[in-house]
Coordinates of C-alpha atoms and ligand atoms in Angstrom, one line a residue:
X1 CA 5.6 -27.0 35.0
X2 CA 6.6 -29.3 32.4
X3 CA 4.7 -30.2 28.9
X4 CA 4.7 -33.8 30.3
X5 CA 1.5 -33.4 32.6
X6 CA -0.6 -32.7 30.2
X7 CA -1.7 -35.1 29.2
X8 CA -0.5 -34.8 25.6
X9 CA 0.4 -37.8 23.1
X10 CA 3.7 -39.0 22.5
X11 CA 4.5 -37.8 19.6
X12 CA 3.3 -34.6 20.2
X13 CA 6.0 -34.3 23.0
X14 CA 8.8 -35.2 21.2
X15 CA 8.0 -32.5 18.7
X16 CA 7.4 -29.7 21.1
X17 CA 11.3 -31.4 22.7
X18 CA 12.2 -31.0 19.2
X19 CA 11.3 -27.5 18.7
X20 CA 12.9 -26.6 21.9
X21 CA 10.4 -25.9 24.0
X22 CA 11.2 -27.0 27.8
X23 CA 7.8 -25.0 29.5
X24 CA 4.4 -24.5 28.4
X25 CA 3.1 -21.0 28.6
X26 CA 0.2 -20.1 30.7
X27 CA -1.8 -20.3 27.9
X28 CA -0.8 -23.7 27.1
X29 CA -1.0 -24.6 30.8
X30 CA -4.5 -23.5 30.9
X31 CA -5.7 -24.5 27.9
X32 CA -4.1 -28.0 26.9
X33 CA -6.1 -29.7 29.6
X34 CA -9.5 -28.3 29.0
X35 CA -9.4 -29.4 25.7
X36 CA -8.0 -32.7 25.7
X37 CA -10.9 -33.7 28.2
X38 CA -13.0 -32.2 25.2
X39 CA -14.4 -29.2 26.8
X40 CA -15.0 -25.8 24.9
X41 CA -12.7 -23.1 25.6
X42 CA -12.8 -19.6 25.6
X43 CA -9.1 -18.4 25.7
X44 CA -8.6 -14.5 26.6
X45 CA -5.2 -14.0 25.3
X46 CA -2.5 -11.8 23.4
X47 CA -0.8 -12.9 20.3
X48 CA 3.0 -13.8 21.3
X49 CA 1.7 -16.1 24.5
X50 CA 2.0 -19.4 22.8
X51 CA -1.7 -19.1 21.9
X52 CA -1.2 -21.0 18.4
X53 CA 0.2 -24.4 20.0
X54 CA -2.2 -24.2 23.3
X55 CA -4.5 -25.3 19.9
X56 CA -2.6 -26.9 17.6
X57 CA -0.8 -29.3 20.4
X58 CA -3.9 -31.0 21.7
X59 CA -5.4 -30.9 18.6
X60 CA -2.8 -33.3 17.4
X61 CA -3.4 -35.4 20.4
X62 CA -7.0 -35.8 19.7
X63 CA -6.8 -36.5 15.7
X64 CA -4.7 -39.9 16.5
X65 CA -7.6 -41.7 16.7
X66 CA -10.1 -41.6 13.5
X67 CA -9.0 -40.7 10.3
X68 CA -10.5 -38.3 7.3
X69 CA -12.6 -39.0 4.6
X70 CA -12.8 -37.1 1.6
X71 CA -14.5 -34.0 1.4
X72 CA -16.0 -34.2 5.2
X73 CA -12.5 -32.1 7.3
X74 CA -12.8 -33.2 10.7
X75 CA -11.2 -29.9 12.1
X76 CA -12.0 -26.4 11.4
X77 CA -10.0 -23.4 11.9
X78 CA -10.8 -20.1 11.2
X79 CA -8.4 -16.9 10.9
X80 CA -9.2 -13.6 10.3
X81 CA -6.3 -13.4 7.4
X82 CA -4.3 -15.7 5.2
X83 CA -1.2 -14.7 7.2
X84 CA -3.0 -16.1 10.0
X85 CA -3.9 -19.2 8.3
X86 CA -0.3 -20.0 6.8
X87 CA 1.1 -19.8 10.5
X88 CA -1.5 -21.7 11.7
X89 CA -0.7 -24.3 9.2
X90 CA 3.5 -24.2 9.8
X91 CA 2.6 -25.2 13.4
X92 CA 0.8 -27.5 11.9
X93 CA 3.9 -28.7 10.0
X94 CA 6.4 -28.3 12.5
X95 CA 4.2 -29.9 16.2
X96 CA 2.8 -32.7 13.6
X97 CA 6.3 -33.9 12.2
X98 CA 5.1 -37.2 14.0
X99 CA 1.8 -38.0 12.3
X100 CA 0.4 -38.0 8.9
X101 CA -1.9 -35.9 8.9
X102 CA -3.5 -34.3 5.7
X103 CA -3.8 -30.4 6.3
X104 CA -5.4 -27.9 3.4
X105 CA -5.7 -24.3 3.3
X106 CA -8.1 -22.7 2.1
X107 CA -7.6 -18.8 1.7
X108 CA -8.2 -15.9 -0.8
X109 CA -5.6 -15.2 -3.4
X110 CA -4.6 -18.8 -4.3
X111 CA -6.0 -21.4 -6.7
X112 CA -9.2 -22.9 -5.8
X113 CA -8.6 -25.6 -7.8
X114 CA -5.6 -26.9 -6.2
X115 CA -7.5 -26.1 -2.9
X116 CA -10.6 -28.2 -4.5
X117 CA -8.2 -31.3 -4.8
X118 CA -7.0 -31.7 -1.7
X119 CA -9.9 -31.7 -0.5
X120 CA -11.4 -34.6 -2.6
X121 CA -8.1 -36.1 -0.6
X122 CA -10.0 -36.2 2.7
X123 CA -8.9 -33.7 4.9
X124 CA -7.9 -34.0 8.9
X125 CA -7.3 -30.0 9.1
X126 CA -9.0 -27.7 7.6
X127 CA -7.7 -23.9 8.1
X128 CA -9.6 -21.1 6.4
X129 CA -10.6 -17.6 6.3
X130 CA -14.4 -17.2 6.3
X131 CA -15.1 -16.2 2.9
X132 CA -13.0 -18.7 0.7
X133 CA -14.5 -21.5 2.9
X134 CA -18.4 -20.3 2.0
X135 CA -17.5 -20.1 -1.2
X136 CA -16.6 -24.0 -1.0
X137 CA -19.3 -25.0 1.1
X138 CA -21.6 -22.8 -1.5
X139 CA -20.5 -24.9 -4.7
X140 CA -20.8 -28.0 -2.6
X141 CA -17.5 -28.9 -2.7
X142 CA -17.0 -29.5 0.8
X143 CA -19.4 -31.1 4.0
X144 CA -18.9 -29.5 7.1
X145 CA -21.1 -32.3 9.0
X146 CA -18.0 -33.9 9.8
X147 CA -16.4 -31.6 12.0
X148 CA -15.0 -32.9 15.8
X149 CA -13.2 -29.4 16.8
X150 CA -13.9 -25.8 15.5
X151 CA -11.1 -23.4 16.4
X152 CA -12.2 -19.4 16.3
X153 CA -8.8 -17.6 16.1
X154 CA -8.6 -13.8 16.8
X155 CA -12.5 -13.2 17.3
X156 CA -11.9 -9.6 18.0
X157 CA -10.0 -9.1 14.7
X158 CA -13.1 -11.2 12.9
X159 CA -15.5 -8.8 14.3
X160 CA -13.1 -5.6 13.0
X161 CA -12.8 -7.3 9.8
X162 CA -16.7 -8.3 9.2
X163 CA -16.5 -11.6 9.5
X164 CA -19.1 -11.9 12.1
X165 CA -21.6 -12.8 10.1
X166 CA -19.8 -14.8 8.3
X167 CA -19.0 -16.8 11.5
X168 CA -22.5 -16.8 12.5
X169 CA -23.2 -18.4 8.9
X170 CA -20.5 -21.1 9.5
X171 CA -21.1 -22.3 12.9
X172 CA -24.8 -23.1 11.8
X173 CA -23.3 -25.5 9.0
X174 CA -21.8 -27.9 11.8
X175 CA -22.6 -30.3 13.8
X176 CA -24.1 -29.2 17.4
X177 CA -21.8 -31.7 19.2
X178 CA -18.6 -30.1 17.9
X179 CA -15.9 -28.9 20.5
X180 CA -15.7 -25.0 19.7
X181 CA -12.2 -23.8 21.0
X182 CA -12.2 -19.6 20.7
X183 CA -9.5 -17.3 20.9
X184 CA -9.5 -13.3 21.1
X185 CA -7.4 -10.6 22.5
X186 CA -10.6 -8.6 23.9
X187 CA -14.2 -9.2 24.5
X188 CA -16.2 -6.8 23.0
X189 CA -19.9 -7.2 23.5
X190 CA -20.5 -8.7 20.3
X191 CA -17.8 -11.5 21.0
X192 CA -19.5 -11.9 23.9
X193 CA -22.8 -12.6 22.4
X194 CA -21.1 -15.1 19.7
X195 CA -19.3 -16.8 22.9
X196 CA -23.2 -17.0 24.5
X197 CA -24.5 -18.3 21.4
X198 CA -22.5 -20.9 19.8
X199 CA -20.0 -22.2 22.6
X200 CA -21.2 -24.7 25.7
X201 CA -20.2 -24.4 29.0
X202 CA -16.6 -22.6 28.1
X203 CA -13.9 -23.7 30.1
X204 CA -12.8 -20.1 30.6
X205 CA -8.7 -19.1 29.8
X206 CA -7.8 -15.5 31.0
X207 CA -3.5 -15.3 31.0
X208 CA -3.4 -11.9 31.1
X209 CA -6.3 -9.0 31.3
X210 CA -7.0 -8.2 27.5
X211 CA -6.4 -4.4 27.8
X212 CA -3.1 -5.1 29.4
X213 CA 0.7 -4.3 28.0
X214 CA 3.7 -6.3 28.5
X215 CA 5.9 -5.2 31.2
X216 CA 9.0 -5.9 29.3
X217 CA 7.9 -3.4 26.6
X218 CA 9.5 0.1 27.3
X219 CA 6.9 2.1 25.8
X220 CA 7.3 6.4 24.7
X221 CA 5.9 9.1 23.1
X222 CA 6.8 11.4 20.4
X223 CA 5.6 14.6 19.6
X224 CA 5.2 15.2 15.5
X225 CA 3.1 18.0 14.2
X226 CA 0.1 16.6 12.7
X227 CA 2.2 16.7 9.3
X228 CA 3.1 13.4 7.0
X229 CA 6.9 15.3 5.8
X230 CA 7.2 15.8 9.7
X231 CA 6.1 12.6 11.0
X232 CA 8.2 10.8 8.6
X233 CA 11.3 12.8 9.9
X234 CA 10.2 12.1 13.4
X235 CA 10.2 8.9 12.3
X236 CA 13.8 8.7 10.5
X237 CA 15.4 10.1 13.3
X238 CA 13.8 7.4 15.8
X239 CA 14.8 4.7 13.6
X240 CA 18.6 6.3 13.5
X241 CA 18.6 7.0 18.0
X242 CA 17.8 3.3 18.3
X243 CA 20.7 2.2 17.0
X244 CA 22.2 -1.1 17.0
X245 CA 19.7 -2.1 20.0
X246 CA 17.3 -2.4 16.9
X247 CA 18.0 -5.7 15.4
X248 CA 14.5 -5.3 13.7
X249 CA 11.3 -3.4 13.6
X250 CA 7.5 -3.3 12.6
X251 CA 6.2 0.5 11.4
X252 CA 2.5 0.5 12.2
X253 CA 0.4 2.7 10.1
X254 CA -3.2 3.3 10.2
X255 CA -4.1 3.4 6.8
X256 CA -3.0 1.3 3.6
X257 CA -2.2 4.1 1.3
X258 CA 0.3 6.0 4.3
X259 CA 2.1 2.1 3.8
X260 CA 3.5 2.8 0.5
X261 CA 4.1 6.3 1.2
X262 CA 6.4 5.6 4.3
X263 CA 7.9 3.0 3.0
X264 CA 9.6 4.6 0.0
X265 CA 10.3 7.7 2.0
X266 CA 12.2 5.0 4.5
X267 CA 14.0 3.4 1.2
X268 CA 14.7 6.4 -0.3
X269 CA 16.4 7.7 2.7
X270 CA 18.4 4.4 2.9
X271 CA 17.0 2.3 5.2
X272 CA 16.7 -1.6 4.7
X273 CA 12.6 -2.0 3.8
X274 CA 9.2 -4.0 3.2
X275 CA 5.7 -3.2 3.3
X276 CA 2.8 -5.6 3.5
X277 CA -0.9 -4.7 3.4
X278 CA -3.9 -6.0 2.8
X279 CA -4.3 -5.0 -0.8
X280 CA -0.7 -7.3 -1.8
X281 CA -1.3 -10.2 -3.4
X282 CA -0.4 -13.6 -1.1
X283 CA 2.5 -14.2 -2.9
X284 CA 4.1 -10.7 -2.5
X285 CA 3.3 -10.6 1.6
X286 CA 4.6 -13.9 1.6
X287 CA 7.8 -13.0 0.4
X288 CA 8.0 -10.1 1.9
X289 CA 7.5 -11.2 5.3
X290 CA 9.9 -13.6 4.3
X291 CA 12.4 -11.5 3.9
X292 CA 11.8 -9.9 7.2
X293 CA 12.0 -12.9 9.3
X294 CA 15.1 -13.8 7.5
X295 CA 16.8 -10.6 8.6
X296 CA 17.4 -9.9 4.8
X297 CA 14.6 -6.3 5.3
X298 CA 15.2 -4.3 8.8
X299 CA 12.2 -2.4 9.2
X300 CA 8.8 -3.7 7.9
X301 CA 5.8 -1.1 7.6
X302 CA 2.5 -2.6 8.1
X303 CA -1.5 -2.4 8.0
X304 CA -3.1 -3.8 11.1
X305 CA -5.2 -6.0 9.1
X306 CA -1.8 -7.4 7.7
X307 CA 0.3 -7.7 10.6
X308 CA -2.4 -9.3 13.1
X309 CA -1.1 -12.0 13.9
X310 CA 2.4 -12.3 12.5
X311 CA 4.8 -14.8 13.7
X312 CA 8.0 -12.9 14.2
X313 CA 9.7 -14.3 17.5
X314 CA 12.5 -11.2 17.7
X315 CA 10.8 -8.0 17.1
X316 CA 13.1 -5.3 19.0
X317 CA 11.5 -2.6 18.2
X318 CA 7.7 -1.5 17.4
X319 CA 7.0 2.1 15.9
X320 CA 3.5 3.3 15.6
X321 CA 3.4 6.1 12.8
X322 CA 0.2 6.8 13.6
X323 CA -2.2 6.7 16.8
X324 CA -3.8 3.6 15.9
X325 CA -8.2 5.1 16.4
X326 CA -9.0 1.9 18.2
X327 CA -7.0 1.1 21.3
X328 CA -7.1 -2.2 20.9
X329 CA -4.8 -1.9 18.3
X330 CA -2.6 0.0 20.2
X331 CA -2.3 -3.5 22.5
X332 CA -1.9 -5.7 19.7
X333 CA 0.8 -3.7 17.6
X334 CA 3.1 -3.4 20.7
X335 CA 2.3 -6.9 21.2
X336 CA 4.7 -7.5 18.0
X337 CA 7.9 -7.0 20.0
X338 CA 8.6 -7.8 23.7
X339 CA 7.7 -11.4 22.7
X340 CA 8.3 -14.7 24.9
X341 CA 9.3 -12.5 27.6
X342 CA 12.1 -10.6 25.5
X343 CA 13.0 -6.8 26.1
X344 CA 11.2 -4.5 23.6
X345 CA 10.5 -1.1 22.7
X346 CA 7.4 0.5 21.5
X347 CA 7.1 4.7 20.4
X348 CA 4.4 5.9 19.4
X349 CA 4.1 9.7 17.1
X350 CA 2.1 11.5 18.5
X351 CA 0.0 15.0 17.0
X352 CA -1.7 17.4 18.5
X353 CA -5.0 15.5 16.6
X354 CA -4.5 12.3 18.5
X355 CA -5.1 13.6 21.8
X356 CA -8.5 11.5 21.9
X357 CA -7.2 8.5 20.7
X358 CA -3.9 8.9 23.1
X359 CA -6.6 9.1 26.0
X360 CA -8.2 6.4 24.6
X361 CA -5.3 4.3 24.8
X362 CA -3.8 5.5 28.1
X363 CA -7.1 4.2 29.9
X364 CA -7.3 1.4 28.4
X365 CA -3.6 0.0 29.4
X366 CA -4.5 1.8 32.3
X367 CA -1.3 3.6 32.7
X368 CA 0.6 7.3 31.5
X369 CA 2.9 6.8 28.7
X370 CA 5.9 8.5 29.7
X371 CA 7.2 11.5 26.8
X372 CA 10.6 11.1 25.3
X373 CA 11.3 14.9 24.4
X374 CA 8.5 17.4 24.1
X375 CA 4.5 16.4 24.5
X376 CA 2.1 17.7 22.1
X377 CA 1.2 20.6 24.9
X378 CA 4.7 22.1 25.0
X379 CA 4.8 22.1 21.5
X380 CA 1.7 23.8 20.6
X381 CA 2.6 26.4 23.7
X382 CA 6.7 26.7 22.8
X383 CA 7.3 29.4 20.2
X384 CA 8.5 28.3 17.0
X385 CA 11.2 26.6 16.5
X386 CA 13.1 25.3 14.0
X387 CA 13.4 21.6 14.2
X388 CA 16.4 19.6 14.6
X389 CA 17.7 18.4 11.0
X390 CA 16.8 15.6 9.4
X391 CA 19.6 13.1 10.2
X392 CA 19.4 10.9 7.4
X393 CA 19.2 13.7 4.8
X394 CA 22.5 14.8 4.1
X395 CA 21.6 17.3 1.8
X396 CA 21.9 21.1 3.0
X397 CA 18.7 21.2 0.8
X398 CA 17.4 19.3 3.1
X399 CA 19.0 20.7 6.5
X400 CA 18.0 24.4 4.5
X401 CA 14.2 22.8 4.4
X402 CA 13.3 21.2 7.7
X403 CA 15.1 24.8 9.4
X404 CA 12.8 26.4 7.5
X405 CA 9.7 24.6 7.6
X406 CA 9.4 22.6 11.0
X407 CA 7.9 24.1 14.3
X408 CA 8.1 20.8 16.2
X409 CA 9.5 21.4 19.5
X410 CA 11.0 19.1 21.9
X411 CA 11.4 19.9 26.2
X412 CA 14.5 17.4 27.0
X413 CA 14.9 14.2 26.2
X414 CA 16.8 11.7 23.4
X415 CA 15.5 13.5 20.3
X416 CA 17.7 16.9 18.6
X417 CA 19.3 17.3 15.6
X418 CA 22.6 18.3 18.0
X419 CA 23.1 15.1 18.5
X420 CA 22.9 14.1 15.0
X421 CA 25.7 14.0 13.0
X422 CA 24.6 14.7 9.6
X423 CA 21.8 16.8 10.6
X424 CA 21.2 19.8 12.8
X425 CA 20.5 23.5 11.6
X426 CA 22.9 25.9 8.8
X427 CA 23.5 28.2 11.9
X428 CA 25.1 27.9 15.2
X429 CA 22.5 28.6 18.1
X430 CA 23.1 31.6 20.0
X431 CA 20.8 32.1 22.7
X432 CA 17.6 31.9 23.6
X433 CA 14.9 29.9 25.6
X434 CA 15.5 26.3 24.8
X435 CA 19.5 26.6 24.3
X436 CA 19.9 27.9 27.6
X437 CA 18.0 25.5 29.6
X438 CA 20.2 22.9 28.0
X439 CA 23.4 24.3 26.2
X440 CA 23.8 21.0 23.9
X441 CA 20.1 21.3 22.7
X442 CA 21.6 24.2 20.6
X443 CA 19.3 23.4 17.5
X444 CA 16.4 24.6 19.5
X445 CA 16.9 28.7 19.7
X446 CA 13.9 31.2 18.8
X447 CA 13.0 31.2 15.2
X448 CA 12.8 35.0 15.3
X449 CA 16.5 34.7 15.9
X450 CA 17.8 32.3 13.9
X451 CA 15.4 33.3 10.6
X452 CA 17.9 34.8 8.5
X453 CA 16.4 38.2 6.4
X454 CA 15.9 37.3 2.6
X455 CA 18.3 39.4 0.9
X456 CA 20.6 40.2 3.7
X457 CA 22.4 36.9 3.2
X458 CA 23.7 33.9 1.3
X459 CA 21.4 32.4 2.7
X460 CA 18.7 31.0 -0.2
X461 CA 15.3 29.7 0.7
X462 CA 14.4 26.2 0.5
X463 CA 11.6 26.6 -1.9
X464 CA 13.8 28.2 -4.3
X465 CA 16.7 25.2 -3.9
X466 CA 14.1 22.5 -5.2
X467 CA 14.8 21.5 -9.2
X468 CA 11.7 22.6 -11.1
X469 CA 10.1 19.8 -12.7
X470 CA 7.0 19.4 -15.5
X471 CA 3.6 18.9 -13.9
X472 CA 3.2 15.5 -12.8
X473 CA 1.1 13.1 -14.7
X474 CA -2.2 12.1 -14.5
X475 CA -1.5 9.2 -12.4
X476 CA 2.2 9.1 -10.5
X477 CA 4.1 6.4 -8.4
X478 CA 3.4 8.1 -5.3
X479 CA -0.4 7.3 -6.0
X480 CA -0.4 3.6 -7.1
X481 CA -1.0 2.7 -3.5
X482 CA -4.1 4.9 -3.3
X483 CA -1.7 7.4 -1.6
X484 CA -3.7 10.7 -1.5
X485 CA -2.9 13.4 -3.6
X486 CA -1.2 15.3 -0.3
X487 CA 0.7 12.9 1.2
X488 CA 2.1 12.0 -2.2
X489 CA 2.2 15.1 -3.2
X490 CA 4.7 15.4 0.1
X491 CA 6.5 12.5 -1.0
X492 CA 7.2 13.9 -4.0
X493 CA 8.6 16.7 -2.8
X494 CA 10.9 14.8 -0.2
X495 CA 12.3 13.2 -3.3
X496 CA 13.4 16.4 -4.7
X497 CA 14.9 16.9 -1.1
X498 CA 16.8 14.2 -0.4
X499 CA 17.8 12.5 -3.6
Ligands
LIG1 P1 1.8 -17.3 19.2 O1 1.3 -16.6 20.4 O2 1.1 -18.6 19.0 O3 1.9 -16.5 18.0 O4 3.3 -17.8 19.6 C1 4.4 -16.8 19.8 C2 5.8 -17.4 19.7 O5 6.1 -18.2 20.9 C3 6.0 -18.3 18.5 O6 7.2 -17.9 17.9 C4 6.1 -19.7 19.1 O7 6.9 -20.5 18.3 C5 6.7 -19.5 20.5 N1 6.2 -20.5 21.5 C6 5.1 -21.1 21.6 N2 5.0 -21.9 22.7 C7 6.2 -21.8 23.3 C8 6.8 -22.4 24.4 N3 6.2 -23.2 25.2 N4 8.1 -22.0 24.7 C9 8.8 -21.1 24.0 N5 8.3 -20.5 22.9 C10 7.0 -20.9 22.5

């Protein structure tokens, strides 16, 4: 199928020729149609499909004819984030090189003045996050009764930020005969209700069941102990077997504060770093994200409030450092690479605490996620172990540490610190259980064995190898991203290891 049947303006077709685009996406197929006859939509589909433009493009078509008037937008769109919104609006940009359109933005974090002006302009497209656009409406600085087309973006996303309300407080401000176009990932029952309740008649768009995974995304599992120092070495050491089939890659962390913390563990040890979370002020994720399209950062580590969303076309690879608790997420973060039908990989760290949510998951993709190395069962059963070293830490403090301190186990598979070059353990493996069902997996040997006797050696515990420093102040680095005290206090003492 080509873009040419669908009825969309000329001008908008040269700019999608422009951009490069020779096919719509199912999305776009099923969507463009629907609402260029004016019908509201209800479009069930990932980010990556093309989801923006199956707006955006007939949008453009439709605002041809009329034009704006100040302070009455005649387009709304909503997005859960500013991220959201800025992409929203470089589509904009680049699918309305043709018209003249007047587009303002109106999110958190910038000027509200500047924002107040353009809309004293008049105002064709209006894209904005819920609460910056209240806050307009509330002073009275902008008239909603003008609006032809409401877009919903990323309803699911709304509902896990709070914004449902907020919605429900928004759609009441505008006129009954709007089109409503609305776009989520899944359908939780209160998307459903907001569907029931503010959309007519929905011309219905499903391009791929919500719950499911790409095909192209090869996806693994990683057994960590439920450890931060440990789940960043996992972590390290996936980063380093990737290789140069990593061109770039997103770090998915549950919480905020774990951001920080595994990002300077990440630059610390070397590796080519951003971070972006919610608590970053525009201009910082901005920049940041920047960066990482650019190719100037190699490995971003994200919130999923932040990264929902993100326009990044070549994502190769996709880490989660954590189980994300709602498998949703789980959808949507691996949704970051394997884009526009493109090969990617997704592996997930997995601890013997994220059994539930690694169910969770698994039902909802409906399918097993295969385990690269050991699963969280053979590591709690396997006797301890010491852990393969930590390849990017070339200290032998380091290599004298993770001997020491890690249990993590591993069956077969990619992962061991004898096939790292840097890493690996003080002492040759002699025999023992793992070593001699695979004689290159020497790392993995019996700790009983391998445990030297204090006293009956050089050999020098790790403990007593660190420098001794003064107490730390009140407030450290490590905190200032609301790190708690035990993950920064682990940080800290990686720094002594590895610096
Ligand atoms: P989205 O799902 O809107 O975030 O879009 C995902 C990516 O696909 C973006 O980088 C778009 O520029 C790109 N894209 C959108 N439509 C097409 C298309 N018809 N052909 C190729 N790439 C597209």
């Amino acid at each position: 199928m080509s873009f040419d049947t669908l009825g969309l303006s000329d001008k908008v077709l040269s700019a999608i020729q422009a951009a490069g685009y020779t096919q719509p996406t199912p999305i776009q197929a099923g969507a463009i149609p629907y609402v260029l006859e004016r019908r509201d939509v209800l479009g069930l589909a990932q980010t990556g499909t093309g989801k923006t433009a199956s707006f955006v493009l007939p949008m453009l078509t439709l605002l041809e004819k009329g034009r704006a008037r100040a302070r009455m937008p005649r387009t709304l769109i909503l997005e859960p984030t500013r991220e959201l919104a800025a992409q929203v609006e470089e589509n904009f940009t680049r699918y309305g090189v043709n018209h003249k359109l007047n587009l303002a933005l109106l999110i958190g974090g910038v000027s509200f003045e500047d924002q107040n002006r353009k809309l004293g302009r008049g105002v064709d497209v209006l894209i904005a996050t819920p609460g910056r656009l209240l806050d307009h409406s509330e002073r009275g600085k902008l008239l909603l009764q003008g609006i032809e087309i409401l877009v919903i973006d990323e309803a699911d996303r709304m509902l896990d930020m709070g914004f449902i309300p907020d919605i429900e407080r928004i759609c009441k401000l505008l006129p009954p005969t709007r089109q409503t176009l609305f776009f989520s990932a899944t359908m939780p029952k209160e998307i459903q209700h907001l569907v029931d309740k503010f959309l007519s008649n929905p011309a219905r768009v499903e391009v791929a069941p919500p719950s499911s995974t790409a095909e192209n995304v090869a996806q693994s599992l990683h057994a960590s102990r439920d450890d931060p120092k440990d789940k960043r070495a996992v972590l390290r050491e996936l980063i380093e077997q990737a290789g140069d089939e990593l061109t770039n890659a997103i770090i998915f962390c549950n919480r905020k504060r774990d951001v920080g913390v595994v990002m300077r563990s990440l630059e610390r040890h070397g590796f080519s770093v951003g971070a972006i979370h919610g608590d970053m002020d525009q201009r910082t994720r901005m920049t940041m994200l920047d960066n990482f399209r650019k190719g100037n950062l190699k490995l971003l580590v994200a919130s999923d409030v932040a990264a929902r969303g993100l326009d990044i076309p070549a994502v190769s690879h996709v880490f989660n450092y954590d189980v994300p608790h709602s498998p949703e997420d789980y959808v949507h973060r691996i949704g970051r690479t394997g884009r526009a039908g493109r090969a990617g990989t997704a592996k997930m760290i997995v601890t013997p605490g994220d059994r539930k949510a690694l169910d969770n998951i698994e039902k909802l993709i409906k399918k097993t996620i295969e385990w690269d190395g050991g699963s969280i069962d053979e590591m709690e059963t396997a006797p301890r172990a010491p852990s393969r070293g930590r390849r990017s830490s070339p200290s032998k403090k380091a290599d004298a540490d993770s001997a020491q301190k890690s249990t993590r186990s591993r069956g077969s598979g990619s992962g061991g610190s004898a096939t790292s070059p840097k890493g690996g353990d003080p002492t040759p493996p002699k025999s023992g259980p793992s070593s001699s069902s695979s004689p290159s997996k020497g790392s993995r040997r019996s700790s009983k064995e391998s445990e030297p006797v204090f006293g009956e050696s050089e050999f020098v515990p790790a403990f007593l190898l660190r420098p001794v420093r003064p107490s730390p102040p009140a407030t450290s680095p490590s905190d200032d991203d609301g790190g708690d005290n035990g993950d920064a206090e682990n940080s800290r003492s990686d720094d002594a290891l590895v610096e």
